[in-house]
Short mmCIF file of C-alpha atoms in Angstrom, two decimals:
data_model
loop_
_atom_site.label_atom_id
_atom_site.label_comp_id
_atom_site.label_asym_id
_atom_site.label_seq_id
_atom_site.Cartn_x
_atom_site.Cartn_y
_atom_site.Cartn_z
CA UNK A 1 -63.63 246.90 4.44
CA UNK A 2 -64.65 243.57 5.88
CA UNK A 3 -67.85 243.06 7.68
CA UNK A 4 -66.53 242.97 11.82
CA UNK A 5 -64.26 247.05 10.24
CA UNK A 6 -68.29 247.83 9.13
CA UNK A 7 -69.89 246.71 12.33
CA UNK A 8 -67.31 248.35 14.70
CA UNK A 9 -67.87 251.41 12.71
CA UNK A 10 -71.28 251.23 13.03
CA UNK A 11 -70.81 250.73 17.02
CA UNK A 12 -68.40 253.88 17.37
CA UNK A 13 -71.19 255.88 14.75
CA UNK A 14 -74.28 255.23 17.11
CA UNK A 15 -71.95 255.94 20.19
CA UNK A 16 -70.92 259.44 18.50
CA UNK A 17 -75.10 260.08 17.62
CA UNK A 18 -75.54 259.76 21.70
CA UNK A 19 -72.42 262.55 22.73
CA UNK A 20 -70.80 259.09 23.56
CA UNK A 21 -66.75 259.12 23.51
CA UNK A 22 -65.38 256.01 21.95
CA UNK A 23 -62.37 254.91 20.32
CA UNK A 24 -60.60 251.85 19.05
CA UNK A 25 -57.71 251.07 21.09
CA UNK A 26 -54.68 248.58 21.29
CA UNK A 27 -53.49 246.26 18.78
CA UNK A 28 -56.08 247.21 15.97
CA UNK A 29 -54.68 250.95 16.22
CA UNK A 30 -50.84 249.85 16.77
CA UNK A 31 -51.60 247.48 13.27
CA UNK A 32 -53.24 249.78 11.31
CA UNK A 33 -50.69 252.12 11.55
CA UNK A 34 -48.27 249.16 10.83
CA UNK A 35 -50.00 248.17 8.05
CA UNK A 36 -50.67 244.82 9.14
CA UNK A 37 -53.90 243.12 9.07
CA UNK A 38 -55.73 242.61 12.41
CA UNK A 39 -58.99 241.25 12.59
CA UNK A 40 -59.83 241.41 16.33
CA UNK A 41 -61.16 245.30 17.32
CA UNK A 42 -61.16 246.87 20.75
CA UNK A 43 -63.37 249.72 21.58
CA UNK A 44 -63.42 251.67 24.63
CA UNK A 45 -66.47 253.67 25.64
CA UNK A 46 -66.07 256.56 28.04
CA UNK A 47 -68.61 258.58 29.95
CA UNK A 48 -71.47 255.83 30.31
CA UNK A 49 -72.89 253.46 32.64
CA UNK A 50 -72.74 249.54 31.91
CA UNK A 51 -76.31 249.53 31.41
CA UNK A 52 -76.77 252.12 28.85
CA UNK A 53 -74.54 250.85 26.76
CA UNK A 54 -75.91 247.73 26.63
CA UNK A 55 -79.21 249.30 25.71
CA UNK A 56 -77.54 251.14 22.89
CA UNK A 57 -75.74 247.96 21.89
CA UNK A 58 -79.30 246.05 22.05
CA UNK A 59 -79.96 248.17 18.55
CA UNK A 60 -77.15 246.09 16.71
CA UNK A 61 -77.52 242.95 18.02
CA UNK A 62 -78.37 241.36 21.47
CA UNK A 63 -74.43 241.93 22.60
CA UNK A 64 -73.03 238.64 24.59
CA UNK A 65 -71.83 239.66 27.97
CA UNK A 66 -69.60 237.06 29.22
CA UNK A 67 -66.87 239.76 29.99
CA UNK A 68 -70.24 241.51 31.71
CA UNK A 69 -68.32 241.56 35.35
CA UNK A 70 -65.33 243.34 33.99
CA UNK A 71 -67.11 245.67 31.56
CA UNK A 72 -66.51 243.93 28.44
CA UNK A 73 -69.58 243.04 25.67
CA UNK A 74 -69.23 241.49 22.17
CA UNK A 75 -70.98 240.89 19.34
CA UNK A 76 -71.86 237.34 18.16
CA UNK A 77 -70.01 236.81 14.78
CA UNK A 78 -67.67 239.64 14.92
CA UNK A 79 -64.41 239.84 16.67
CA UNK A 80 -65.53 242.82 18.91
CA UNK A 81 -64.75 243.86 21.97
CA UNK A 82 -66.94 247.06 23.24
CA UNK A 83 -65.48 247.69 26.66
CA UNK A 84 -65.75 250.49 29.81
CA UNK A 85 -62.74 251.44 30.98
CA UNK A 86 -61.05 250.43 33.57
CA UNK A 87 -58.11 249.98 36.31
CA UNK A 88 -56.63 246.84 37.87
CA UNK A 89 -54.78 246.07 40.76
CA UNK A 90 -52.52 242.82 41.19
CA UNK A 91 -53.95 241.19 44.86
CA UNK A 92 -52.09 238.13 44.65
CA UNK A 93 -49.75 235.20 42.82
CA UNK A 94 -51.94 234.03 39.95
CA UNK A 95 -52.89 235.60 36.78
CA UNK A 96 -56.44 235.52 37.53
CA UNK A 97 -55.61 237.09 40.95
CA UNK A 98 -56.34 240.53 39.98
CA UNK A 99 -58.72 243.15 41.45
CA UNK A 100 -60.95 244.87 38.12
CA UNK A 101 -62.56 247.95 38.53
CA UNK A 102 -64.90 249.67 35.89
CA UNK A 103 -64.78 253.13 35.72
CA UNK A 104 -66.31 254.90 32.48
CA UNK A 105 -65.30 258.39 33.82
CA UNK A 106 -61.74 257.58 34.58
CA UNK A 107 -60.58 259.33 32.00
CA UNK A 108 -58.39 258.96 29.02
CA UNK A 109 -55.29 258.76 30.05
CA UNK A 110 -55.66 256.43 33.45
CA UNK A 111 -57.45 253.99 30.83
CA UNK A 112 -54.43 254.42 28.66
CA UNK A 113 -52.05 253.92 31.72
CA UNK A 114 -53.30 250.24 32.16
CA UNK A 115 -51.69 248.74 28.96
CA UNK A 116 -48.24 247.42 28.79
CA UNK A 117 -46.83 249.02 26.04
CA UNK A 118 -46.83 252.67 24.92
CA UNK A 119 -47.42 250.81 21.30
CA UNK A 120 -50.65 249.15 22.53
CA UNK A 121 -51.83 252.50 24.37
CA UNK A 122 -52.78 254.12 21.83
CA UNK A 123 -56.41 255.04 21.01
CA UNK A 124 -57.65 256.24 17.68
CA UNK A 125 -61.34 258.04 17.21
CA UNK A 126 -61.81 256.27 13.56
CA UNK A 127 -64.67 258.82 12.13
CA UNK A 128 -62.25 261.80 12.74
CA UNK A 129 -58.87 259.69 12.56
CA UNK A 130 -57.68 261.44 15.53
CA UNK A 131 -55.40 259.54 17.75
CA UNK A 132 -54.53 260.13 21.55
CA UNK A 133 -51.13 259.21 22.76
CA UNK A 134 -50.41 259.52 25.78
CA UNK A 135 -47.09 257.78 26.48
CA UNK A 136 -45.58 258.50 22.87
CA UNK A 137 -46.36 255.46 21.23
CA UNK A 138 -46.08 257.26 18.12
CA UNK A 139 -42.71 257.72 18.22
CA UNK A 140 -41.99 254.50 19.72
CA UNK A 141 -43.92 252.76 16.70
CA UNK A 142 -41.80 254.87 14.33
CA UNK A 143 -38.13 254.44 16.07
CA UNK A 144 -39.05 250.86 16.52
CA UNK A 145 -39.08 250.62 20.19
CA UNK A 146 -40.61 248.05 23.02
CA UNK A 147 -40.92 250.57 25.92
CA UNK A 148 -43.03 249.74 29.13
CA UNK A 149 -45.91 252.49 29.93
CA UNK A 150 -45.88 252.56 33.51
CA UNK A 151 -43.35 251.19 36.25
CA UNK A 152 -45.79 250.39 38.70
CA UNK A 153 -47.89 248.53 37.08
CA UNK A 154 -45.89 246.95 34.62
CA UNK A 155 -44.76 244.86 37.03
CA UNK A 156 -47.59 242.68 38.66
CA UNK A 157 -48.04 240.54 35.63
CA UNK A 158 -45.03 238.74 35.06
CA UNK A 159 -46.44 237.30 31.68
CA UNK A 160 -45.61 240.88 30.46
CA UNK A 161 -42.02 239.98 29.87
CA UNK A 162 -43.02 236.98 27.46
CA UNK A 163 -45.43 239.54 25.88
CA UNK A 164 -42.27 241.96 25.83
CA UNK A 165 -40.20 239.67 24.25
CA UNK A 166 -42.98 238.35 21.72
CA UNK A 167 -43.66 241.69 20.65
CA UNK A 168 -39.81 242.41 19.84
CA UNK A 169 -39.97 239.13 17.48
CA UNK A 170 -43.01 240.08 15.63
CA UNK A 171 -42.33 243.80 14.75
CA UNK A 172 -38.50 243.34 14.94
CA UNK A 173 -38.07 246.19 17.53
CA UNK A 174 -35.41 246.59 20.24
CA UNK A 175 -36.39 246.69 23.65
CA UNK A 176 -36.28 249.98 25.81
CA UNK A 177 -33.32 249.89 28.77
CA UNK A 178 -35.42 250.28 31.18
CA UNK A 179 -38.02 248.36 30.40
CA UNK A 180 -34.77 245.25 29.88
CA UNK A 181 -34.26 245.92 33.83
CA UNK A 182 -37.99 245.74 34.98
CA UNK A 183 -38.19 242.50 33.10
CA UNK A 184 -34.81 241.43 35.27
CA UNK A 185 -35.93 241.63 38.42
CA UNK A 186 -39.61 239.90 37.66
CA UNK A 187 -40.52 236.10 39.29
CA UNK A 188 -41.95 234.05 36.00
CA UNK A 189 -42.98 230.56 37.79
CA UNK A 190 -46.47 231.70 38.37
CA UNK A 191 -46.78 231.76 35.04
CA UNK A 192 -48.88 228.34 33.65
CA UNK A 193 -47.62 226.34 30.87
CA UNK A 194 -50.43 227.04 29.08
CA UNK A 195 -49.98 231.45 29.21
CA UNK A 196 -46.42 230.36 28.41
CA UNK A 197 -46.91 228.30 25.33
CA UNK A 198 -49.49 231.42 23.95
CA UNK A 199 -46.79 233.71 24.12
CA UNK A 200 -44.46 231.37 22.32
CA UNK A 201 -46.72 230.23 19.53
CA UNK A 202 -47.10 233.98 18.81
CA UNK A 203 -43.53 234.59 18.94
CA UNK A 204 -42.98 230.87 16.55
CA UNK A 205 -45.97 231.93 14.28
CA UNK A 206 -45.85 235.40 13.97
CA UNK A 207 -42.69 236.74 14.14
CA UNK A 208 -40.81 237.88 11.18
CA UNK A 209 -37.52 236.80 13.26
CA UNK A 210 -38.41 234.14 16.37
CA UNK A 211 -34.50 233.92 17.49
CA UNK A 212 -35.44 237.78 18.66
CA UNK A 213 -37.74 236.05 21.07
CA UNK A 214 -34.97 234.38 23.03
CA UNK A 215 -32.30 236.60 22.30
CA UNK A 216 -34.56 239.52 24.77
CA UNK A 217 -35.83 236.50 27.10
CA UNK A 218 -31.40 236.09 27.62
CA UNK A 219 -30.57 239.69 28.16
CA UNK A 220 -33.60 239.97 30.86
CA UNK A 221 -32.37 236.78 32.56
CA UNK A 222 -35.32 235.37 31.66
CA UNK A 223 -34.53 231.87 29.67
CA UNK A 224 -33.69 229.61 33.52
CA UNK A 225 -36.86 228.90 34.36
CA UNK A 226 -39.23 228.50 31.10
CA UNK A 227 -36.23 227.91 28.48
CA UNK A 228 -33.78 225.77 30.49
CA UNK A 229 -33.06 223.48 27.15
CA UNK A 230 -32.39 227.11 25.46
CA UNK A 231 -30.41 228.16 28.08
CA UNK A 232 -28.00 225.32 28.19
CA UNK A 233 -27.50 225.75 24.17
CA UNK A 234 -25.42 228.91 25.24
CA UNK A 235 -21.82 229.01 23.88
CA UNK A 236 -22.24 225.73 22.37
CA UNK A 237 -21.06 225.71 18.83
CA UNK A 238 -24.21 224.72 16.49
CA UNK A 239 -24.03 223.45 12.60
#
């Protein structure tokens, strides 16, 4: 166990000493279960104001709060995220143009209900390995499926079909129906160049199969406006 696995169970065992819920969520969990190695841990506190868990946090380490407005702390040195839960709500055209609000009594699944993924909403408590799942990310994991959590929301971030298509290169899953027509009908030229390029790099970088990438981005309709060079490849005979 590496020293950022020891601090975040440290975190999640002071949490549990104060009748605090917590749990390591999103791509640690989805990993873990993959077998991969992810460095970067998420954990979501429920049931407690902002300030008492920075008071609890204080007997670590002075936590850094530049995510302070949206609920988020870290640790310096560690790649930890302690966070409240919380909702958000699309108010406009950019990426940054979204309203947050922290809630640590929203419950399980509404925090759940705010990823993309049914593989990234899953939420594990690591000292008694139980593991809520709320939108059967379990079996989507297992079947090897990219399936959208919740229609609504899903929708008002159109980086969320890169992310879709990213995610199908890296675990080499298919990509649910449905979740194939959201993508179709979603407006990607808000996007910047430099969300864009993220997506790709992780799609270049870390995916076992990259072609995956821009075979999902073509049946969503999605290679015109980021992948034109791609795009025009189509039906031409290659060496």
């Amino acid at each position: 166990m590496d020293s950022t696995e020891e601090k975040a169970l440290k975190i999640l065992s002071i949490l549990s000493e104060n009748n605090h819920e917590s749990y390591i969520v999103g791509g640690f969990v989805r990993d873990k279960l993959l077998g991969i190695d992810n460095k970067d841990v998420d954990i979501e506190v429920h049931g407690i104001d902002a300030d008492k868990l920075y008071s609890i946090l204080e007997r670590i380490e002075k936590p850094l709060t530049y995510g302070n407005s949206f609920g988020i702390y870290s640790l310096k040195g560690h790649n930890i995220d302690i966070a409240l839960p919380r909702s958000e709500k699309c108010i406009g055209n950019k990426h940054t143009d979204f309203r947050i609000d922290v809630d640590p009594f929203i419950g399980y699944k509404k925090a759940a209900k705010r990823r993309d993924i049914t593989i990234n909403a899953l939420m594990q408590d690591v000292l008694t390995d139980e593991i809520l799942d709320y939108f059967h990310g379990l079996d989507d994991l297992k079947n090897k499926i990219i399936r959208h959590v919740d229609d609504e929301s899903f929708v008002e971030d159109p980086l969320r079909v890169l992310r879709i298509a990213q995610f199908a290169s890296r675990f080499e899953c298919t990509v649910a129906e449905k979740t194939i027509n959201l993508c179709r009908t979603m407006d990607l030229s808000s996007l910047s160049r430099e969300r864009v390029e993220e997506e790709l790099r992780k799609a270049l970088l870390k995916g076992k199969k990259p072609s995956i990438f821009f075979d999902v981005l073509k049946e969503m309709n999605q290679l015109d406006y980021w992948f034109k060079e791609i795009k025009e490849l189509e039906k031409i005979h290659q060496d």
